[in-house]
Coordinates of C-alpha atoms in Angstrom, one line a residue:
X25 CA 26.9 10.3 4.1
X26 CA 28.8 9.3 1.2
X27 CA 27.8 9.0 -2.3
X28 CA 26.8 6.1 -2.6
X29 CA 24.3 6.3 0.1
X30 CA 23.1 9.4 -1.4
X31 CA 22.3 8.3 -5.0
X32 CA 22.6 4.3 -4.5
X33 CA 19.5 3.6 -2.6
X34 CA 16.6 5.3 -3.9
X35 CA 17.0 8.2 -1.6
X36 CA 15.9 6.1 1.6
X37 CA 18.8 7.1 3.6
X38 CA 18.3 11.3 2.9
X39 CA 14.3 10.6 4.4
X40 CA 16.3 10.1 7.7
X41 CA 19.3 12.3 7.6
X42 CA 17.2 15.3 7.3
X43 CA 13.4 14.0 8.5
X44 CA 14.9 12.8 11.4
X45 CA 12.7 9.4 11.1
X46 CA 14.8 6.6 12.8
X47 CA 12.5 3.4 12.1
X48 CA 9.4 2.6 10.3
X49 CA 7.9 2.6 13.0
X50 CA 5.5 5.6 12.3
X51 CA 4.1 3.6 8.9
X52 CA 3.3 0.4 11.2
X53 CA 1.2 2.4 13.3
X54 CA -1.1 3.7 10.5
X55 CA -0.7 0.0 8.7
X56 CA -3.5 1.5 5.9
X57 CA -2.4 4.8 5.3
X58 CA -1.1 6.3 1.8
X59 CA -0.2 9.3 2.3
X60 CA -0.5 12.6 4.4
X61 CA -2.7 15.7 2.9
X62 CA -0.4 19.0 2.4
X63 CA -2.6 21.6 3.0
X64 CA -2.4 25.1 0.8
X65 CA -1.4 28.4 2.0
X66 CA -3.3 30.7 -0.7
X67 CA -7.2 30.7 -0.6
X68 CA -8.6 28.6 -3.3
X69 CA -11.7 28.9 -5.8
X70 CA -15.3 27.4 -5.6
X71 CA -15.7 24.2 -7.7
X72 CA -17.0 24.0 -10.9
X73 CA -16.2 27.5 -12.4
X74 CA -13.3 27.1 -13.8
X75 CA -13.8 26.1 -17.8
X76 CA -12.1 22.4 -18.0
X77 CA -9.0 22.7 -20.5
X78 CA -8.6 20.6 -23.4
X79 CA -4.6 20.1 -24.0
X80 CA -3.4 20.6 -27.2
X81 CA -2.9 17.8 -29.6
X82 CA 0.3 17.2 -31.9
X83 CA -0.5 14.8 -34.5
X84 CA 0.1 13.2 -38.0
X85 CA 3.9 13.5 -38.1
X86 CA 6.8 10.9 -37.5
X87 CA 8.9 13.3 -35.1
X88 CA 7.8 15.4 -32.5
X89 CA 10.3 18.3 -30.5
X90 CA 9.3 19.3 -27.2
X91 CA 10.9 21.6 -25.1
X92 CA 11.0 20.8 -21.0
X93 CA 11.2 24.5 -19.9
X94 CA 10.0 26.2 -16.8
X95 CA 7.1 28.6 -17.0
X96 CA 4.7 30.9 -15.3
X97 CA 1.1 30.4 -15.5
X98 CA -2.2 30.5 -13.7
X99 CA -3.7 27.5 -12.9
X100 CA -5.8 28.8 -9.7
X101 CA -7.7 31.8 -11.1
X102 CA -5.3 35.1 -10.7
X103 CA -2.7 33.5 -9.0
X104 CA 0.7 33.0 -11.2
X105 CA 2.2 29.6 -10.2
X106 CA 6.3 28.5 -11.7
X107 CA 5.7 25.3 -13.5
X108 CA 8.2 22.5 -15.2
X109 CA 6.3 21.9 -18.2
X110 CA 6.5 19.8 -21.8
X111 CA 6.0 22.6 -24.4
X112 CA 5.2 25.1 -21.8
X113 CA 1.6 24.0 -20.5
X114 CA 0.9 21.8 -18.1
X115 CA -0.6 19.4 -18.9
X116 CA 1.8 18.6 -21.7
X117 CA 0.5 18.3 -25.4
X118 CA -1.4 15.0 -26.2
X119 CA 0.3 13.2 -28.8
X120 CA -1.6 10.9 -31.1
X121 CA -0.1 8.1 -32.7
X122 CA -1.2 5.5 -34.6
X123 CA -0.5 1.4 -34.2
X124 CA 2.8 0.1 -35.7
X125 CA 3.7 3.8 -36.9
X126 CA 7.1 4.4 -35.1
X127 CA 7.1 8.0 -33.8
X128 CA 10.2 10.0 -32.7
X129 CA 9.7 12.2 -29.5
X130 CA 13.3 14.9 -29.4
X131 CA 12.9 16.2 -25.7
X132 CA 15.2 19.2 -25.1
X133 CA 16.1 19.7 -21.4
X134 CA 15.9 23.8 -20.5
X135 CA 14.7 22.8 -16.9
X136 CA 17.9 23.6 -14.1
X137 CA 18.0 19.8 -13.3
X138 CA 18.5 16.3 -15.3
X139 CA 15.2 14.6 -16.4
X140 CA 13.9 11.3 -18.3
X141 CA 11.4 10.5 -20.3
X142 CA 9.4 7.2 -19.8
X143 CA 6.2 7.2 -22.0
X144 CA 4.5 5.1 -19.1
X145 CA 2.3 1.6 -21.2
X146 CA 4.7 2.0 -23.9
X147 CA 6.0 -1.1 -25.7
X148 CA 9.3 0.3 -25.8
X149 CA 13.3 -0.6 -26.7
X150 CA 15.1 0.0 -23.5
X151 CA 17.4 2.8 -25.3
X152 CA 13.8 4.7 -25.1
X153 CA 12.3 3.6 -22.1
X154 CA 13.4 6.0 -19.7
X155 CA 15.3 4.4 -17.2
X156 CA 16.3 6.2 -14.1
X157 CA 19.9 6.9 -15.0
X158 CA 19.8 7.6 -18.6
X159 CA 19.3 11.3 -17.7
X160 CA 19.2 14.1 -20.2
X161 CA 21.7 16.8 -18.8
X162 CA 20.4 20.4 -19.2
X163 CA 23.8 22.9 -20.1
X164 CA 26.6 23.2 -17.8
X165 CA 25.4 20.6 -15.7
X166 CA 28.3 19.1 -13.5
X167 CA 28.2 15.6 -12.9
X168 CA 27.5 14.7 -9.6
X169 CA 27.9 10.9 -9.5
X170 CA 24.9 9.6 -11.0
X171 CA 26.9 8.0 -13.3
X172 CA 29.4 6.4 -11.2
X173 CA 26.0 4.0 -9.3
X174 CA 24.8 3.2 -13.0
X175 CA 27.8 1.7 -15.4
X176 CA 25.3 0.9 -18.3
X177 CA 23.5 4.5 -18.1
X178 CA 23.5 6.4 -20.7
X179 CA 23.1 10.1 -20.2
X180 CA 22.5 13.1 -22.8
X181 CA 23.4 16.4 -23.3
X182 CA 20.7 18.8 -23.6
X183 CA 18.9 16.8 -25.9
X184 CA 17.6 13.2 -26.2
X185 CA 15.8 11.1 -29.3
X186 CA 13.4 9.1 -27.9
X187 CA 11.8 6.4 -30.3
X188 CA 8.8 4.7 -29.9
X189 CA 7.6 1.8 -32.2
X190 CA 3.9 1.4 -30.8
X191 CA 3.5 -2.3 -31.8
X192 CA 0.9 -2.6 -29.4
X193 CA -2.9 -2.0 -29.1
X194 CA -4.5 1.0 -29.2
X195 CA -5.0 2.6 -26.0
X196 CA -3.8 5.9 -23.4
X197 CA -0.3 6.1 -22.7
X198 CA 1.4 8.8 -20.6
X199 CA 4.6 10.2 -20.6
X200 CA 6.3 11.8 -17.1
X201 CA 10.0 12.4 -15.9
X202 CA 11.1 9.1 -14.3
X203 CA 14.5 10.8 -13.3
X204 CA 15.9 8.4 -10.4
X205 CA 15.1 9.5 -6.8
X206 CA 13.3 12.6 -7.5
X207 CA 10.2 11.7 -9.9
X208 CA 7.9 12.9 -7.4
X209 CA 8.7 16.7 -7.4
X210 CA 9.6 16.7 -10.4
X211 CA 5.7 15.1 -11.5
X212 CA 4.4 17.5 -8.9
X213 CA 6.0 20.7 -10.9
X214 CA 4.3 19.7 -14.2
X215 CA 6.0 17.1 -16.0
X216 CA 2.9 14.8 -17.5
X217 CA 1.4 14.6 -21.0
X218 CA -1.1 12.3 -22.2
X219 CA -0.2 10.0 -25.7
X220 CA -3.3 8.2 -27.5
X221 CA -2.5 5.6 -29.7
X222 CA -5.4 4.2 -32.4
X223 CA -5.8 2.2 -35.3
X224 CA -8.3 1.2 -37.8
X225 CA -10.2 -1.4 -36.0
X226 CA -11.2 1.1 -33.2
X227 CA -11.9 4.0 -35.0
X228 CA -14.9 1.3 -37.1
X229 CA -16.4 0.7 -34.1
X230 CA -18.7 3.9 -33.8
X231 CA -17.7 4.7 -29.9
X232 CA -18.0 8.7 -29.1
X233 CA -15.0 10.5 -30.9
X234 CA -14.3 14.4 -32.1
X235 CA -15.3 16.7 -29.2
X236 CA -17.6 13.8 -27.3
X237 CA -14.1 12.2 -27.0
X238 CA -12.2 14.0 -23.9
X239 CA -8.7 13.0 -22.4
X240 CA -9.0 13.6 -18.3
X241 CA -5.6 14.0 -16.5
X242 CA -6.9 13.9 -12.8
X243 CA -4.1 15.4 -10.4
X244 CA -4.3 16.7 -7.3
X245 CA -1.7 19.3 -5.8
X246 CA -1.2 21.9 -3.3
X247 CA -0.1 25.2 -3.3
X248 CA 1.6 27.6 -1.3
X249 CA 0.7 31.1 -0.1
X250 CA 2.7 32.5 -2.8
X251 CA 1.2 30.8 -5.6
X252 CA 3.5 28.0 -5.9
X253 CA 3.3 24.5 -6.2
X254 CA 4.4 23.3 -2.5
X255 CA 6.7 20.2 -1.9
X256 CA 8.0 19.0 1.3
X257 CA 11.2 18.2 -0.2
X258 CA 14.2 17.5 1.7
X259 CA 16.0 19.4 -1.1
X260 CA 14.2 22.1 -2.8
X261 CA 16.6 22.3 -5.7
X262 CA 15.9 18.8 -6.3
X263 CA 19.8 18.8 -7.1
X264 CA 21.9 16.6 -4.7
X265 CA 19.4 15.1 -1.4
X266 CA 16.3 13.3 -2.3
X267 CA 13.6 12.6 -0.3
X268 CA 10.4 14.0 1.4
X269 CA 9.9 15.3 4.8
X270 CA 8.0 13.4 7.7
X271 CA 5.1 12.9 7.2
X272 CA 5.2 12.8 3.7
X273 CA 6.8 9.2 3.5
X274 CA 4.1 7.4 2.3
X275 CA 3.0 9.7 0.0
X276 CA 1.7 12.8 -0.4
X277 CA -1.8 13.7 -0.7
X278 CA -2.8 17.4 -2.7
X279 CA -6.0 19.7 -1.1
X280 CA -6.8 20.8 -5.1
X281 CA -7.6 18.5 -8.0
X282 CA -6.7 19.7 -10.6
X283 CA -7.9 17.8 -14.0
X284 CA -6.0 19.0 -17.5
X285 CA -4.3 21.5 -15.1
X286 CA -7.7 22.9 -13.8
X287 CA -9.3 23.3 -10.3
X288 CA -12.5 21.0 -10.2
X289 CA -13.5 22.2 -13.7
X290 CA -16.8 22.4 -15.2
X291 CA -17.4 21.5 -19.2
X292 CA -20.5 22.2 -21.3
X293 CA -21.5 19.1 -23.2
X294 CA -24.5 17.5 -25.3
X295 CA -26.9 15.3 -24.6
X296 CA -25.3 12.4 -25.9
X297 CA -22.7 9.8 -25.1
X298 CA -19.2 10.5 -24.4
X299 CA -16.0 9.0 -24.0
X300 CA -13.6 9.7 -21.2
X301 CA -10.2 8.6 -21.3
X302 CA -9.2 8.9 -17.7
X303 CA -5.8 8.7 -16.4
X304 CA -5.7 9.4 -12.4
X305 CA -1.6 10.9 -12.3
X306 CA -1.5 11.7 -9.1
X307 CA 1.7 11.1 -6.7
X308 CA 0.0 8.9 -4.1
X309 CA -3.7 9.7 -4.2
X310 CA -6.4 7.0 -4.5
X311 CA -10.2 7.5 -6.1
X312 CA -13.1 5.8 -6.0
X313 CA -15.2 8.1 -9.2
X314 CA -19.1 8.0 -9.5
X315 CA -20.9 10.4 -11.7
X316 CA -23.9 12.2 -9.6
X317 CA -26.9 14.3 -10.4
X318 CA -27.6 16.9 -8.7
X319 CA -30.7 15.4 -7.6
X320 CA -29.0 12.4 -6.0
X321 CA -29.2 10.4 -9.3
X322 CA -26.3 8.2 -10.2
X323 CA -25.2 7.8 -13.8
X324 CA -23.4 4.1 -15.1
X325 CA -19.9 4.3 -15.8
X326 CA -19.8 1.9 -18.9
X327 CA -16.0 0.6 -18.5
X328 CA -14.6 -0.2 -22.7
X329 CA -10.9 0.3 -21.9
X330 CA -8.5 -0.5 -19.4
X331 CA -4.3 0.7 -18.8
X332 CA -3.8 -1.9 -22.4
X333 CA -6.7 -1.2 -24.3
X334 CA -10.1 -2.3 -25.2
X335 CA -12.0 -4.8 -23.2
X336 CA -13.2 -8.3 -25.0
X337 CA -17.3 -6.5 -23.8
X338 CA -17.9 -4.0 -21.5
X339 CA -18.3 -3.9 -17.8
X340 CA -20.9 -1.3 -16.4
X341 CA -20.2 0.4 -12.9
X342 CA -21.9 2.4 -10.3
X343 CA -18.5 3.6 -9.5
X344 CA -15.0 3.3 -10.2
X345 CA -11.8 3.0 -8.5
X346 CA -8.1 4.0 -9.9
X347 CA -4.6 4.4 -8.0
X348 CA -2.4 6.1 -9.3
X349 CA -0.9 5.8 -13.1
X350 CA -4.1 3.7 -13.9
X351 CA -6.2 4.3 -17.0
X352 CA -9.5 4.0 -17.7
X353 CA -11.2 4.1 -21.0
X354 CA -15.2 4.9 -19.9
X355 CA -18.6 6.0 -22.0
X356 CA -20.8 8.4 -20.0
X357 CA -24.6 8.9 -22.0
X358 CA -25.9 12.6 -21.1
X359 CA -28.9 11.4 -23.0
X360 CA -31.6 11.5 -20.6
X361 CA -29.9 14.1 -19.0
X362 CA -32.4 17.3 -18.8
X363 CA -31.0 20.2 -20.4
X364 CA -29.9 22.4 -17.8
X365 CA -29.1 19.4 -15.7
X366 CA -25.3 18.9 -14.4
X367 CA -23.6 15.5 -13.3
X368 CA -20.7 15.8 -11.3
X369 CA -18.3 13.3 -10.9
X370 CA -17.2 12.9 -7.5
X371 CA -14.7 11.0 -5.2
X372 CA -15.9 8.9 -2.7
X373 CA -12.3 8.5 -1.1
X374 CA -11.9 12.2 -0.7
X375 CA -13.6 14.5 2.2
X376 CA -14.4 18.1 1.9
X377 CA -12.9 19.6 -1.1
X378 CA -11.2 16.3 -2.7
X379 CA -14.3 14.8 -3.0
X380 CA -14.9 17.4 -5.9
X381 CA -13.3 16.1 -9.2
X382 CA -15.0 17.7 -12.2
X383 CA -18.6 18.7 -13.3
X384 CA -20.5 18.6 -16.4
X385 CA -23.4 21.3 -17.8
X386 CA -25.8 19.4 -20.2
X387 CA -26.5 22.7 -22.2
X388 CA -27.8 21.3 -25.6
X389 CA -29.7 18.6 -27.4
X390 CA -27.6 16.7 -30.1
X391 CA -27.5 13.7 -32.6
X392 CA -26.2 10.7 -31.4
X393 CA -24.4 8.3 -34.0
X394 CA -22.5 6.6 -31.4
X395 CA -22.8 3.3 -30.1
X396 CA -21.0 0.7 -27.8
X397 CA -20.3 -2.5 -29.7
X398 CA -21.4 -5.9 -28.2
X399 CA -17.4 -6.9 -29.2
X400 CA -14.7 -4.3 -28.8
X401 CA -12.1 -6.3 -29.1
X402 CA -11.6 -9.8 -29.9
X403 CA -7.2 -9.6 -29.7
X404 CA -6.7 -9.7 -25.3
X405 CA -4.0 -12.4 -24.8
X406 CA -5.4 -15.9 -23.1
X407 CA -2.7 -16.7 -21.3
X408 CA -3.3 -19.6 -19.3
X409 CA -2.0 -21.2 -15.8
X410 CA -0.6 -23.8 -17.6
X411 CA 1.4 -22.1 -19.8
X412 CA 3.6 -20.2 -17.1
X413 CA 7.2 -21.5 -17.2
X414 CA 7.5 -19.9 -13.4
X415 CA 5.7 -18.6 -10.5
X416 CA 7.2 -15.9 -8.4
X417 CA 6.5 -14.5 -5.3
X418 CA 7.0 -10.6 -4.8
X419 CA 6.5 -8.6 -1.2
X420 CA 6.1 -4.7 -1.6
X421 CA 7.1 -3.3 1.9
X422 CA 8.3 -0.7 4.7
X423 CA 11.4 -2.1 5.9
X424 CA 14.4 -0.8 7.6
X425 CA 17.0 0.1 5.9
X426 CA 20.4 1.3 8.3
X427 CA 19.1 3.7 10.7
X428 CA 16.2 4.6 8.2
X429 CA 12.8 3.9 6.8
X430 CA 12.7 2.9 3.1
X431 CA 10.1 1.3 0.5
X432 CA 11.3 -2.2 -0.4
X433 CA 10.7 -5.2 -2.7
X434 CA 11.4 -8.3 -1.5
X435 CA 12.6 -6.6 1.1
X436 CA 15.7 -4.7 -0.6
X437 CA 15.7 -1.0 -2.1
X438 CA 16.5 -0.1 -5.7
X439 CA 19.6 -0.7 -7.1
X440 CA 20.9 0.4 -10.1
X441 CA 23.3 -1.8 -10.5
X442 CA 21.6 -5.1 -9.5
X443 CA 20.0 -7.5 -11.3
X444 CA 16.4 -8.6 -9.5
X445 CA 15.1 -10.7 -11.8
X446 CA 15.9 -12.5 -15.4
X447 CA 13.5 -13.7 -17.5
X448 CA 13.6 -14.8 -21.1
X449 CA 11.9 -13.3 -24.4
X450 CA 8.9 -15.3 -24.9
X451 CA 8.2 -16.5 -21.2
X452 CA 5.3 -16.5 -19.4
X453 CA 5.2 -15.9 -15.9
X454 CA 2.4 -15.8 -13.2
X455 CA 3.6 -13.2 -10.6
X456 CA 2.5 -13.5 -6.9
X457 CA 2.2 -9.8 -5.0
X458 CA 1.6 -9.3 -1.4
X459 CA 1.7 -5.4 0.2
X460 CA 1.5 -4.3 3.4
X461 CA -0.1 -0.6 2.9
X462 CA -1.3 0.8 -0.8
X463 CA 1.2 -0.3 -3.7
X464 CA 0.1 0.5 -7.1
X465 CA 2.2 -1.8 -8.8
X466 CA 3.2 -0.6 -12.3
X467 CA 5.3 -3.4 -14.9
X468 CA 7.5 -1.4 -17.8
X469 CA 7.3 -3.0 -21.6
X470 CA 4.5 -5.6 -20.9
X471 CA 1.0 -5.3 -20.0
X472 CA -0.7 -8.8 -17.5
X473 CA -4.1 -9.8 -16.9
X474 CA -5.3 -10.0 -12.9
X475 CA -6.4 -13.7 -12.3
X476 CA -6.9 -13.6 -8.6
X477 CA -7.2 -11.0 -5.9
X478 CA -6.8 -12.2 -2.1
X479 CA -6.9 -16.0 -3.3
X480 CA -10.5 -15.1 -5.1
X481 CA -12.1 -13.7 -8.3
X482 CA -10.6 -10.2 -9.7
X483 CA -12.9 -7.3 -9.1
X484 CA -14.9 -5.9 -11.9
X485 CA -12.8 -3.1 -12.8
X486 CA -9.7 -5.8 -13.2
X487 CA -11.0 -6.6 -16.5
X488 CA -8.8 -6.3 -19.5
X489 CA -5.0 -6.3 -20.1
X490 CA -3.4 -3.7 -17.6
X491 CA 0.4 -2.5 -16.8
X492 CA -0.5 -0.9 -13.5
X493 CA -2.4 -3.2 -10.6
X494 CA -4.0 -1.4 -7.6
X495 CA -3.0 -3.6 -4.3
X496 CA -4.7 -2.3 -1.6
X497 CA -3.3 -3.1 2.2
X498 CA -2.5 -6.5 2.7
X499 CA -4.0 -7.6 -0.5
X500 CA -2.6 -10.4 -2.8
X501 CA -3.1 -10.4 -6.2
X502 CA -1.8 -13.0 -9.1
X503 CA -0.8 -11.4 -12.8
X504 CA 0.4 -13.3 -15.7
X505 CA 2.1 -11.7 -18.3
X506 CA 4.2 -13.1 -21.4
X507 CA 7.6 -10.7 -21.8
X508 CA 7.7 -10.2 -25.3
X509 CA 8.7 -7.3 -27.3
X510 CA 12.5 -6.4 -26.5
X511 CA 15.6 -7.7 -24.9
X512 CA 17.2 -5.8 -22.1
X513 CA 16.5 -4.0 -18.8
X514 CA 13.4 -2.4 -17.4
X515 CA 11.7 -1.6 -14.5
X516 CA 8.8 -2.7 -12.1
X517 CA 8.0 -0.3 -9.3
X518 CA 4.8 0.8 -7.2
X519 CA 4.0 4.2 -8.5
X520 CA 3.1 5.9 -5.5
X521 CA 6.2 9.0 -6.5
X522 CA 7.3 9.2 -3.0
X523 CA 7.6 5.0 -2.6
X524 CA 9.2 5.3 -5.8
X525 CA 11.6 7.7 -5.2
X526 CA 12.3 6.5 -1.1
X527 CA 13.5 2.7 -3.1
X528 CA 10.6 0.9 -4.2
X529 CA 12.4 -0.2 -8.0
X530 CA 13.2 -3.5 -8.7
X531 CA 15.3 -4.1 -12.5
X532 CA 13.9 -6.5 -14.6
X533 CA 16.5 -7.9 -17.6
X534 CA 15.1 -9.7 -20.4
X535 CA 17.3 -11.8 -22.3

C-alpha cells in the first residue's frame, strides 16, 4: 500500500487491508444500521449512583492554555481508565465566552500522536478552524507524510494559537480533535469539551441560569477488562493505519453512557425549572430522550435552543431525538415534582442498559424566578427560496472504493487536495441531501435552516438555525444556508467518527 493510499483517502483502503472486508456488501445487507455495539469486558455499576459531574468552567479572560495530555482516572467507580484529555479531565473544561469578544484558545500537544482543534458551530477564520491536516505535532514527532497529501496544511509544533472571534449568536459549541482519519479514537479516548457563548439579550430573558443551568455531554463508550477505553482500531497506536475493524464500519456503538464523563449519573435538584444544554457527542450513537417518572409519568421537554441558538418561540416535546454532534438547548420544570420524586431521562433507541441516560433526585423545595419568554429571539435569518443563487444535489453513501468499502459523498472519498465545491461570500444556497443509512450531516463556519424533510414539512425538533442535520436512512432533507463570515476552505462531513474517518469529507472553498 503506498502512501498515498494510506493517508489520501480517508483511511477507506486500511478498513480492507487489515478487516479483510472486500465490498460493501455487508452494509447493504443491514441497509438501516449505524453501527455495531462493542461490548465491555470489566463488570459495570448500577445506574443512577454515580453523582453527575459538573466540568469545570474557565471564564472572563481573552486567552485560555490548555494542555492535551494523557491521564489516569476513574470514570467507572474503582476502576482506573488511561484517558487523552483537555486539561486532564474528561470532559474537558467548559469555556464561556461572550458574543463578539474574540477569545484565544493556546492548545499544547503532550499526547504521543498529532491532533487538531475544531471548536465544532464556531464561526471561525480557516487558520482556526481545525482542518484535518493543520495538525499540531507533539515533540519529536517524525513526519510521516501527512504533509505531502495536503500542500496548503499548515502544521505546529507542540503548540498551536487558536483564535476565535464568536460573531455569532449565543449558543453551545464544542470543541474535539478533528485530526484527519483518526477522529474517532481519538474522541473515544477523551478529547471533547463543551464552549458556551452568551450575550446580553439572553441573559435578560429570565431562563433558568446559576446551578439550575447544567451543560450535559452524553457519550457512550465501552471498556475493556482492564479498565480501558476499548477501540477496535486497526492501529492501536493510532500512528500510521487508520481505520476500524469489521463490524465496526458503520460506526461504533458504546454499552456505557457516560454523561460529563459519568456512568448513568444521578443529580440532586430543586423543585423548579432547569435548563439543559444537551450536546449528544457520541461516535455513531442515535437517541430518542424522554424524561420519565418513576410512576410512568412523562415530563415536556420545552425545546428554546437548537445547534445555532435560540428559537424565534418554543416547541414543547414528549420526546426528543439527537444524532450525533447535535445540540439541544431544553427547560425541564421539577415543579410539581414531589419531593422525593426522581425523573429519569431515558433513551428510547437504546435496549437494556443504553436505555439508561441520567436521573434526577427532586430533594428540595425552591423559589422559582425563572420564566420562558413568549419571544426568545427575534434575529433567526429568513432566508427564502427565492433568494438562493443555486440548488445542489448531495448523496451521502457506502460505495466501493478499489477492492474496499468506504463512506462517500457524491460518490467519492475525502481528499485533501480537491476542491468539491466553490461558493462565493454572500451566497445563498439551498442544499439537496439524500443518504442511504444514518448520516448526521454536520456544515463547518455556517449554520442552515431545514425547509423540507422527504419532500414534506420539517419535524418539530428541526426548528431553529442548526449546523448539524440528522438524515435518517433514505431520507431527503433541503437546507439553505447563506456562507458568510470568512473566505477560504472548510469542511462538510457526516459526523458519525468512523464514516468520518473511513472518507466521508467533502472541502468546501469560499471565495
Amino acid at each position: 500500500m503506498s502512501r498515498r493510499q494510506l493517508f489520501g483517502i480517508g483511511g477507506a483502503l486500511g478498513v480492507v487491508a487489515a478487516g479483510g472486508l472486500s465490498s460493501a456488501a455487508a452494509l447493504s445487507r443491514r441497509p438501516a444500521m449505524t453501527g455495531a455495539v462493542l461490548r465491555s469486558g470489566v463488570p459495570l455499576p448500577p445506574a443512577y449512583q454515580v453523582p453527575l459531574p459538573v466540568p469545570r468552567v474557565l471564564s472572563g479572560a481573552d486567552r485560555y492554555d490548555i494542555v492535551q495530555r494523557e491521564v489516569t482516572a476513574e470514570i467507572l467507580p474503582g476502576v482506573p481508565t488511561r484517558l487523552w484529555t483537555y486539561g486532564g479531565t474528561f470532559p474537558g473544561p467548559t469555556i464561556e465566552s461572550r458574543c463578539g469578544r474574540t477569545v484565544e484558545v493556546a492548545h499544547r500537544n503532550e499526547l504521543p500522536v498529532p491532533s487538531v482543534v475544531h471548536l465544532h458551530g464556531g464561526r471561525t477564520p480557516p487558520s482556526s478552524d481545525g482542518y484535518p491536516t493543520d495538525l499540531v505535532l507533539p515533540a519529536g514527532w517524525q513526519d510521516m507524510g501527512h504533509g505531502m497529501r495536503d500542500p496548503r496544511a499548515v502544521t505546529s509544533e507542540l503548540t498551536r494559537l487558536y483564535t476565535y472571534p464568536l460573531d455569532q449568536r449565543p449558543t453551545l459549541l464544542w470543541y474535539h480533535d478533528h485530526r484527519m482519519d483518526f477522529t474517532g479514537p481519538a474522541v473515544w479516548r477523551g478529547l471533547a469539551g463543551m464552549h458556551l457563548v452568551r450575550d446580553d439579550a439572553e441573559d435578560a430573558l429570565g431562563l433558568p441560569s446559576g446551578v439550575h443551568e447544567l451543560p450535559l455531554m452524553i457519550a457512550d463508550r465501552a471498556f475493556a477488562a482492564d479498565g480501558s477505553l476499548a477501540y477496535p482500531s486497526i492501529d492501536p497506536s493510532l500512528m500510521m493505519q487508520p481505520g476500524v475493524k469489521e463490524p465496526y464500519i458503520a460506526g461504533l456503538l458504546g454499552d456505557v453512557v457516560l454523561v460529563n464523563g459519568a456512568p448513568w449519573p444521578v443529580h440532586e435538584v430543586d423543585a423548579v425549572r432547569y435548563r439543559l444544554r444537551i450536546l449528544n457527542a457520541s461516535n455513531a450513537r442515535h437517541y430518542d430522550l424522554e424524561a420519565v417518572l418513576d410512576d410512568g409519568r412523562r415530563l415536556d421537554l420545552v425545546q428554546i435552543g437548537a445547534d445555532q441558538g435560540l428559537l424565534h418561540t418554543s416547541v414543547t416535546h414528549r420526546n426528543l431525538p439527537i444524532a450525533p454532534a447535535e445540540r439541544y438547548d431544553v427547560i425541564l420544570d421539577f415543579g410539581k415534582v414531589p419531593i422525593g420524586g426522581r425523573v429519569r431521562i431515558v433513551n428510547r433507541l437504546g435496549s437494556g442498559r443504553t436505555r439508561d441516560v441520567l436521573a434526577f433526585h427532586v430533594v428540595r423545595k425552591a423559589a422559582d424566578p425563572s420564566r420562558i419568554p413568549e419571544v426568545l429571539s427575534e434575529d433567526l435569518p429568513e432566508w427564502k427560496r427565492s433568494d438562493a443563487v443555486r440548488v445542489r444535489d448531495i448523496s451521502f453513501r457506502a460505495g466501493q472504493l478499489g477492492h474496499g468499502h468506504g463512506w462517500l459523498i457524491g460518490g467519492q472519498p475525502f481528499a485533501p487536495d480537491r476542491t468539491d465545491i466553490t461558493t462565493r461570500l454572500g451566497d445563498v444556497e439551498v442544499w439537496r441531501l439524500v443518504a442511504d443509512v444514518h448520516h448526521p450531516v454536520h456544515l463547518h463556519l455556517v449554520g442552515f435552516r431545514i425547509l423540507s424533510r422527504g419532500g414534506g414539512d420539517p419535524l418539530p425538533h428541526d426548528a431553529g438555525l442548526k449546523d448539524t442535520v440528522s438524515l435518517r436512512p433514505g431520507e431527503s432533507a433541503e437546507l439553505i444556508t447563506r456562507f458568510d463570515g470568512y473566505r477560504g476552505r472548510y469542511l462538510f462531513h457526516c459526523h458519525n467518527a468512523e464514516h468520518e474517518d473511513m472518507g466521508m469529507m467533502a472541502n468546501l472553498e469560499v471565495t
